[in-house]
Coordinates of C-alpha atoms and ligand atoms in Angstrom, one line a residue:
M106 CA 31.6 -4.6 -9.7
P107 CA 28.8 -2.7 -8.5
T108 CA 27.4 -3.7 -4.8
E109 CA 23.6 -3.4 -6.1
R110 CA 21.5 -3.7 -8.9
I111 CA 18.8 -1.0 -9.1
G112 CA 15.5 -0.6 -10.6
L113 CA 14.0 3.1 -11.7
M114 CA 10.2 3.3 -12.5
G115 CA 9.8 6.8 -13.4
G116 CA 6.3 8.2 -13.8
S117 CA 2.9 10.5 -13.1
F118 CA 1.2 7.1 -12.1
N119 CA -2.0 8.8 -12.3
P120 CA -3.0 6.2 -10.4
I121 CA -0.4 3.7 -10.3
H122 CA -1.7 0.2 -11.4
M123 CA -1.0 -3.6 -11.5
G124 CA 0.7 -3.0 -14.5
H125 CA 3.0 -1.1 -13.1
Y126 CA 3.6 -3.4 -10.6
D127 CA 4.5 -6.3 -12.8
M128 CA 6.3 -4.6 -14.6
A129 CA 8.5 -4.3 -11.7
Q130 CA 8.2 -7.9 -11.0
A131 CA 9.2 -9.0 -14.1
A132 CA 12.4 -6.4 -14.6
M133 CA 13.8 -7.5 -10.8
Q134 CA 13.4 -11.1 -12.3
A135 CA 14.7 -10.2 -15.6
A136 CA 18.2 -8.6 -14.4
G137 CA 18.3 -9.7 -10.8
L138 CA 17.9 -6.5 -9.7
S139 CA 17.7 -5.9 -5.7
K140 CA 15.5 -3.6 -5.6
V141 CA 12.6 -0.8 -7.5
L142 CA 12.3 2.7 -6.7
F143 CA 9.7 4.2 -7.7
I144 CA 9.5 7.8 -8.9
P145 CA 6.7 9.8 -9.2
S146 CA 7.6 12.9 -11.0
G147 CA 7.2 16.2 -10.5
L148 CA 5.7 18.2 -12.9
P149 CA 6.4 15.8 -16.5
P150 CA 7.9 18.2 -19.5
H151 CA 4.6 17.0 -21.6
K152 CA 1.5 16.6 -19.5
Q153 CA 0.1 18.2 -17.2
I154 CA -1.3 16.8 -13.9
V155 CA -5.0 17.5 -12.4
E156 CA -6.3 15.2 -11.3
A157 CA -3.9 14.2 -8.2
T158 CA -1.4 16.3 -6.8
G159 CA 2.2 15.1 -6.2
E160 CA 1.8 14.6 -2.9
K161 CA -1.3 12.2 -3.1
R162 CA 0.0 10.2 -6.1
F163 CA 3.4 9.6 -3.9
Q164 CA 1.0 8.3 -1.2
M165 CA -1.2 6.0 -3.6
V166 CA 2.1 4.7 -4.8
T167 CA 2.9 4.2 -1.0
A168 CA -0.3 2.2 -0.4
A169 CA 0.2 0.1 -3.6
I170 CA 3.9 -1.0 -3.0
G171 CA 4.7 -0.3 0.8
R172 CA 4.3 -4.1 2.1
D173 CA 7.1 -5.1 -0.2
K174 CA 10.3 -4.8 1.1
A175 CA 12.0 -4.5 -2.3
L176 CA 10.1 -1.7 -3.8
V177 CA 10.6 1.8 -3.0
P178 CA 9.1 4.9 -2.7
S179 CA 11.2 7.9 -3.9
R180 CA 10.7 11.6 -4.1
I181 CA 13.5 12.5 -5.9
E182 CA 11.7 14.3 -8.1
L183 CA 9.3 15.5 -5.8
D184 CA 10.6 17.8 -4.0
R185 CA 12.8 19.7 -6.6
Q186 CA 11.3 22.7 -8.6
G187 CA 10.6 23.6 -12.3
V188 CA 10.8 20.9 -15.2
I189 CA 12.6 18.1 -14.5
Y190 CA 14.7 15.8 -17.3
S191 CA 15.2 12.0 -16.9
V192 CA 19.1 13.0 -16.9
D193 CA 19.1 14.6 -13.9
T194 CA 17.0 12.2 -11.5
L195 CA 19.9 9.9 -12.9
L196 CA 22.7 12.1 -12.4
L197 CA 21.0 12.7 -8.5
L198 CA 21.1 9.2 -8.0
K199 CA 24.5 8.2 -9.2
K200 CA 25.5 10.4 -6.4
Q201 CA 23.3 8.4 -3.9
Y202 CA 24.2 5.6 -5.2
P203 CA 28.1 5.6 -6.6
D204 CA 28.5 1.9 -6.3
S205 CA 25.3 0.5 -7.8
A206 CA 24.3 0.0 -11.3
L207 CA 21.3 1.5 -12.3
F208 CA 18.4 0.2 -14.5
F209 CA 15.7 2.4 -16.4
I210 CA 12.4 0.3 -17.0
I211 CA 10.5 1.2 -19.4
G212 CA 7.7 0.6 -21.6
E213 CA 8.6 -0.3 -25.6
D214 CA 6.5 2.9 -26.5
T215 CA 8.8 4.7 -24.9
L216 CA 12.0 3.2 -26.4
Y217 CA 10.8 5.2 -29.4
E218 CA 11.3 8.8 -27.6
L219 CA 14.3 7.8 -26.0
P220 CA 16.1 9.6 -28.7
S221 CA 14.3 12.8 -28.1
W222 CA 15.3 12.9 -24.2
R223 CA 17.7 15.8 -23.5
N224 CA 21.4 14.8 -22.7
F225 CA 20.7 11.5 -24.6
E226 CA 23.6 10.7 -25.4
T227 CA 25.0 11.1 -21.0
V228 CA 21.4 9.3 -20.2
L229 CA 22.8 6.1 -22.1
K230 CA 25.7 6.2 -20.2
L231 CA 24.3 6.2 -17.1
C232 CA 21.9 3.3 -16.6
T233 CA 20.9 0.2 -18.5
F234 CA 16.8 0.1 -19.8
L235 CA 14.9 -2.4 -19.8
V236 CA 12.2 -3.0 -22.1
V237 CA 8.9 -3.9 -21.0
P238 CA 7.0 -5.4 -23.9
R239 CA 3.3 -3.3 -24.7
P240 CA 0.3 -4.3 -27.2
Q241 CA 1.6 -2.9 -30.9
D242 CA 0.7 -2.8 -34.1
A243 CA 2.9 -3.6 -37.5
L244 CA 3.7 -0.2 -38.4
R245 CA 5.4 -0.1 -34.6
Q246 CA 7.6 -3.0 -35.3
Q247 CA 8.8 -0.7 -38.3
S248 CA 9.8 2.4 -35.8
R249 CA 10.9 0.0 -33.1
E250 CA 13.4 -1.4 -35.7
A251 CA 14.4 1.7 -36.6
A252 CA 15.1 2.9 -33.2
L253 CA 16.6 0.0 -31.9
K254 CA 19.5 0.6 -34.9
R255 CA 20.0 4.3 -33.5
L256 CA 19.9 2.7 -30.0
A257 CA 22.7 0.6 -31.1
A258 CA 25.2 2.6 -32.9
L259 CA 25.1 4.9 -29.7
N260 CA 26.3 1.4 -27.6
A261 CA 23.3 1.7 -25.7
R262 CA 22.7 -0.6 -23.0
I263 CA 18.9 -2.6 -23.9
Q264 CA 17.9 -5.6 -22.1
A265 CA 14.7 -7.0 -22.7
V266 CA 12.0 -8.1 -20.3
P267 CA 9.8 -11.2 -21.1
M268 CA 6.2 -10.9 -19.9
L269 CA 3.2 -10.7 -21.6
P270 CA 1.8 -7.2 -22.6
R271 CA -0.9 -6.1 -20.7
N272 CA -3.2 -3.7 -21.7
I273 CA -3.9 -1.3 -18.7
S274 CA -4.1 2.6 -18.8
S275 CA -4.0 5.0 -16.5
T276 CA -6.2 7.2 -18.6
G277 CA -9.0 4.6 -18.8
I278 CA -8.9 4.0 -15.1
R279 CA -9.9 8.0 -14.3
D280 CA -12.4 7.5 -16.9
S281 CA -14.4 4.1 -14.9
L282 CA -13.7 6.1 -12.0
K283 CA -15.0 9.6 -13.4
Q284 CA -18.2 7.3 -14.2
G285 CA -18.3 5.6 -10.0
H286 CA -16.6 2.7 -11.2
M287 CA -14.0 1.0 -9.1
P288 CA -11.3 -0.8 -11.5
D289 CA -9.9 -4.2 -10.3
T290 CA -6.8 -3.2 -11.8
L291 CA -5.9 -1.1 -9.0
S292 CA -4.4 -2.3 -5.8
P293 CA -7.1 -2.9 -2.7
A294 CA -5.3 -0.3 -1.1
V295 CA -5.1 2.1 -3.9
Q296 CA -8.8 1.6 -4.3
A297 CA -9.7 2.7 -0.5
Y298 CA -7.1 5.5 -0.9
I299 CA -8.9 7.2 -3.7
A300 CA -12.6 6.0 -2.4
L301 CA -11.8 7.8 0.7
N302 CA -10.0 10.7 -0.9
S303 CA -12.8 11.0 -3.8
L304 CA -10.1 11.5 -6.6
Y305 CA -10.8 11.5 -10.2
G306 CA -14.6 12.6 -9.6
F307 CA -15.0 9.2 -8.1
P308 CA -17.8 9.8 -5.2
A309 CA -16.3 9.9 -1.9
W310 CA -16.8 6.6 0.7
I311 CA -17.1 9.0 4.0
D312 CA -16.8 12.9 3.9
G313 CA -13.7 14.6 5.3
A314 CA -11.4 11.4 5.6
S315 CA -9.1 13.1 3.3
P316 CA -7.3 15.0 6.3
L317 CA -6.8 11.5 8.7
V318 CA -5.3 9.4 5.7
D319 CA -2.1 12.3 5.4
R320 CA -2.1 12.5 9.2
L321 CA -1.8 8.4 9.7
F322 CA 0.5 8.5 6.2
D323 CA 3.1 10.8 8.8
T324 CA 2.9 8.3 11.2
L325 CA 2.6 4.7 10.0
S326 CA 5.1 2.9 8.0
A327 CA 4.6 2.3 4.3
S328 CA 3.4 -1.3 4.7
R329 CA 1.2 -0.6 7.5
F330 CA -0.2 2.5 6.0
S331 CA -1.1 0.0 2.8
H332 CA -2.5 -2.5 5.2
S333 CA -5.1 0.1 7.5
L334 CA -6.2 0.8 3.3
S335 CA -6.5 -2.6 2.4
T336 CA -8.2 -3.2 6.1
C337 CA -10.8 -0.4 4.8
L338 CA -12.3 -2.0 1.6
C339 CA -12.5 -5.4 3.2
A340 CA -14.9 -3.4 6.5
R341 CA -16.9 -1.4 3.8
E342 CA -17.2 -4.7 1.7
L343 CA -18.3 -6.9 5.1
A344 CA -20.3 -3.8 6.9
L345 CA -22.4 -3.7 3.7
I346 CA -23.1 -7.4 3.3
H347 CA -24.3 -7.6 7.4
G348 CA -26.5 -4.7 7.4
V349 CA -23.5 -2.7 9.4
D350 CA -22.7 1.2 9.2
A351 CA -20.5 1.3 6.7
E352 CA -18.9 4.9 7.7
K353 CA -18.4 3.7 11.3
A354 CA -16.6 0.7 9.6
L355 CA -14.6 2.9 7.4
L356 CA -13.4 5.1 9.9
A357 CA -12.4 2.1 12.3
A358 CA -10.9 0.0 9.9
L359 CA -8.8 3.9 8.8
L360 CA -7.6 4.2 12.4
H361 CA -7.1 0.8 14.1
D362 CA -3.4 0.9 13.6
C363 CA -3.1 4.9 14.2
A364 CA -0.3 3.5 17.1
K365 CA 0.9 0.4 16.0
C366 CA 3.9 2.4 15.2
F367 CA 4.7 3.5 18.0
K368 CA 7.8 2.2 20.3
A369 CA 6.1 0.7 23.3
E370 CA 7.6 2.3 25.6
R371 CA 5.5 5.5 24.2
L372 CA 2.4 3.2 23.8
R373 CA 3.3 2.4 27.7
L374 CA 3.6 6.1 28.5
I375 CA 0.2 6.7 26.7
L376 CA -1.6 3.6 28.7
S377 CA -0.1 4.2 32.3
E378 CA -0.2 8.2 32.2
N379 CA -3.7 8.7 31.1
G380 CA -4.9 5.5 33.2
L381 CA -5.7 3.5 30.4
T382 CA -5.0 -0.1 32.2
H383 CA -3.0 -1.4 34.9
D384 CA -3.4 -4.8 34.1
P385 CA 0.9 -5.9 34.0
R386 CA 0.2 -8.4 31.4
L387 CA -1.3 -6.0 29.1
L388 CA 1.6 -3.4 29.8
L389 CA 4.2 -5.9 28.7
S390 CA 2.7 -7.1 25.5
G391 CA 4.1 -4.7 22.4
T392 CA 1.0 -6.2 20.1
L393 CA -2.3 -5.4 22.4
M394 CA -0.8 -2.4 23.6
H395 CA -1.3 -0.9 19.9
S396 CA -5.3 -1.2 20.3
L397 CA -6.0 0.4 23.8
A398 CA -2.7 2.8 22.9
G399 CA -4.9 3.5 19.4
E400 CA -8.6 3.9 21.0
F401 CA -7.2 6.9 22.8
I402 CA -5.1 8.4 19.6
A403 CA -7.8 8.0 17.6
K404 CA -9.8 10.2 20.4
T405 CA -7.0 13.0 21.1
E406 CA -5.5 13.2 17.7
Y407 CA -8.2 12.3 15.3
N408 CA -10.9 14.2 16.7
I409 CA -13.1 10.7 16.8
I410 CA -16.2 10.6 19.2
D411 CA -18.5 8.0 18.3
P412 CA -18.0 5.3 21.0
D413 CA -18.7 2.5 18.5
V414 CA -15.6 3.4 16.7
L415 CA -13.6 4.1 19.4
S416 CA -14.8 0.3 21.0
A417 CA -14.0 -1.1 17.3
I418 CA -10.6 -0.4 17.3
A419 CA -10.3 -1.2 21.4
C420 CA -10.7 -4.4 20.7
H421 CA -9.3 -5.2 17.5
T422 CA -6.4 -8.0 18.9
C423 CA -8.7 -9.8 21.4
G424 CA -12.0 -8.5 21.2
K425 CA -14.0 -8.8 24.3
P426 CA -17.5 -9.9 25.8
G427 CA -20.8 -8.2 24.6
M428 CA -18.5 -7.3 21.4
N429 CA -21.0 -5.9 18.5
A430 CA -20.8 -6.7 14.3
L431 CA -19.0 -3.9 14.2
D432 CA -16.4 -4.8 16.8
M433 CA -16.9 -8.4 14.7
I434 CA -16.1 -6.4 11.6
I435 CA -13.0 -4.3 12.4
Y436 CA -11.3 -7.5 13.9
L437 CA -12.2 -9.7 10.7
A438 CA -11.1 -7.4 8.4
D439 CA -8.0 -6.6 10.2
K440 CA -7.0 -10.4 9.7
I441 CA -8.1 -11.2 6.4
E442 CA -7.9 -8.4 4.5
P443 CA -7.3 -8.7 0.3
G444 CA -3.3 -8.1 1.1
R445 CA -2.3 -10.4 4.0
K446 CA 0.5 -12.9 2.9
P447 CA -1.2 -16.4 3.1
Y448 CA -1.6 -18.0 6.2
A449 CA -3.7 -21.7 7.3
G450 CA -7.2 -21.1 7.4
L451 CA -7.1 -17.8 5.6
E452 CA -9.2 -18.6 2.7
T453 CA -11.8 -20.5 5.4
L454 CA -12.0 -17.4 7.3
R455 CA -13.1 -14.9 4.7
E456 CA -15.8 -17.1 3.4
L457 CA -16.9 -17.9 6.9
S458 CA -16.6 -13.6 7.6
R459 CA -19.5 -13.6 4.4
T460 CA -21.4 -15.9 6.5
D461 CA -21.0 -16.0 10.2
L462 CA -19.3 -13.3 12.1
R463 CA -19.3 -15.3 15.2
G464 CA -18.1 -18.0 14.0
A465 CA -15.3 -16.1 11.9
V466 CA -14.2 -14.2 15.1
T467 CA -14.3 -17.7 17.1
A468 CA -12.4 -19.8 14.1
S469 CA -9.7 -17.3 14.0
L470 CA -9.2 -16.8 17.7
K471 CA -8.9 -19.8 18.5
S472 CA -6.5 -20.5 16.0
T473 CA -4.5 -16.9 17.5
V474 CA -4.6 -19.6 20.9
Q475 CA -3.3 -22.4 19.1
Y476 CA -0.2 -20.3 17.4
L477 CA 0.8 -18.5 20.8
Q478 CA 1.0 -22.3 22.1
D479 CA 2.6 -23.8 19.6
N480 CA 5.3 -20.6 19.7
R481 CA 5.6 -21.1 23.7
Q482 CA 4.4 -17.3 23.8
S483 CA 2.0 -16.2 26.7
I484 CA -1.4 -15.4 26.0
H485 CA -3.8 -12.9 27.2
P486 CA -7.0 -13.8 29.2
M487 CA -9.5 -11.2 27.7
I488 CA -8.8 -14.1 24.5
Y489 CA -10.1 -16.4 26.3
D490 CA -12.7 -14.0 27.8
T491 CA -14.1 -13.6 24.9
L492 CA -13.7 -16.9 23.5
D493 CA -15.7 -18.0 26.4
W494 CA -18.6 -15.2 25.9
L495 CA -18.5 -16.5 21.6
Q496 CA -20.1 -19.9 23.4
T497 CA -22.9 -18.6 25.3
Q498 CA -23.8 -16.6 21.7
T499 CA -23.9 -19.8 19.6
Q500 CA -25.9 -21.9 22.2
Ligands
FE1760 FE1 -3.3 -3.8 15.3
FE1761 FE1 -3.8 -4.1 11.6

C-alpha cells in the first residue's frame, strides 16, 4: 500500500492564478491527496517564456501557495537543464517518493494531448491522471471521447475531478497587466509580487524593489514571504486612503518581518551586541524581538535609511506612544492583510482601518491584551504605554 498520495501540478505558471489553486484543492478533495507539488517548468517544449524567468515564476508560486502546508512548490524541473519531459520528472519523483502514489493533475484539454507525450506508455504506469473539467464545446466533446477510448485501451488510470470549470487564462492575465490593470484572479501576494517587480509590463509600484524581494525570499519561510507580500497590498491601499506616502508604506510592509525567521538566539545577539535594548522582557519574547531586530536588519542588510520606514518596522508589534499614520498603517496591515486566517473581529478591524486608524490600532491592541490575558501570557508594558497614549489622542 502506498504511504502517501501526492498530486502533481505542472505548468509554466506564467503567472500562477486562482484557477490553479482551485484545481489543486478540488483534486485533493476528489482523490484524498495529502499534498500537491506545484512544479513550474524550466523550458517547456512548446512554449517560449519571455515574460518572467523561472526564478520569478517559482517565487510567485511560493507567494501564492506558501501559506497552505499541503501545497508545496517544487524546483524539480527548474533545476534541470535542457528540454524536460513529464516522463523524466515522473521517474525522478518516483525515485524521491518510492512508496507514494503519484497523481498528475491536468486540465481536460491536456487529456487530448496525452498520447503525444514522450514515452507515453511509461507515463501511464507511473501515475494516475486527475482530470479537471474545462469550458468546452461540442466538437471537443467528440475528441474527448476518442481520446478516452484510446487511453482506456492502454489501461490508463483516469479519474474525473468534479468542479465547475473556470475560465481563467494566464494569457488573458498578462494582457490585462500589460494595460496596467491588476486582475483579481491573482492571489493578493502574487498581485504585490508582480507590481513590486514590474512583471509583464505592469508599472512598478516602487523602483528597485526586486533585489529586496529576492533577498527576502532567501531568508523567509514560504508562508512568511506570502504574508509580507499580502501586507504590501494592504498597506498600499491604506496609505492611499489615508493620504500617506505609498512608497514608504510599501517598503515598510515588505520588510516588516525581515528578521522574523531568525532563530531566537540570533535575534537576542543582534539586539544585545548592537546595544539596541537591555529590556529583559523584550529579550525573552520571541515575537517582540523580531520587530526591533527587523529595523536593524532593514538598515544594515537592505540599506534602508528612511527613518519613517525604519520606525514603522520597529513598532509593528506593540505600537509606541507618538506613533504616526505610517506606523499605524504598517501595524494594521500586518494584522488585517487579505491572507490572514479569519479571527474574531477581523472584518470589523478591516472596516475601521479604512476610516479611523487610531480607533483601529486601539481595538487591535485591546484584543491582543485580551488574548494574552486569556492565555495567561505576559503582556509587554509597551502595549499599555501605546494604549494610554492613544487614549490621550482621542480625547
Ligand atoms: Fe511581525
Ligand atoms: Fe507580519
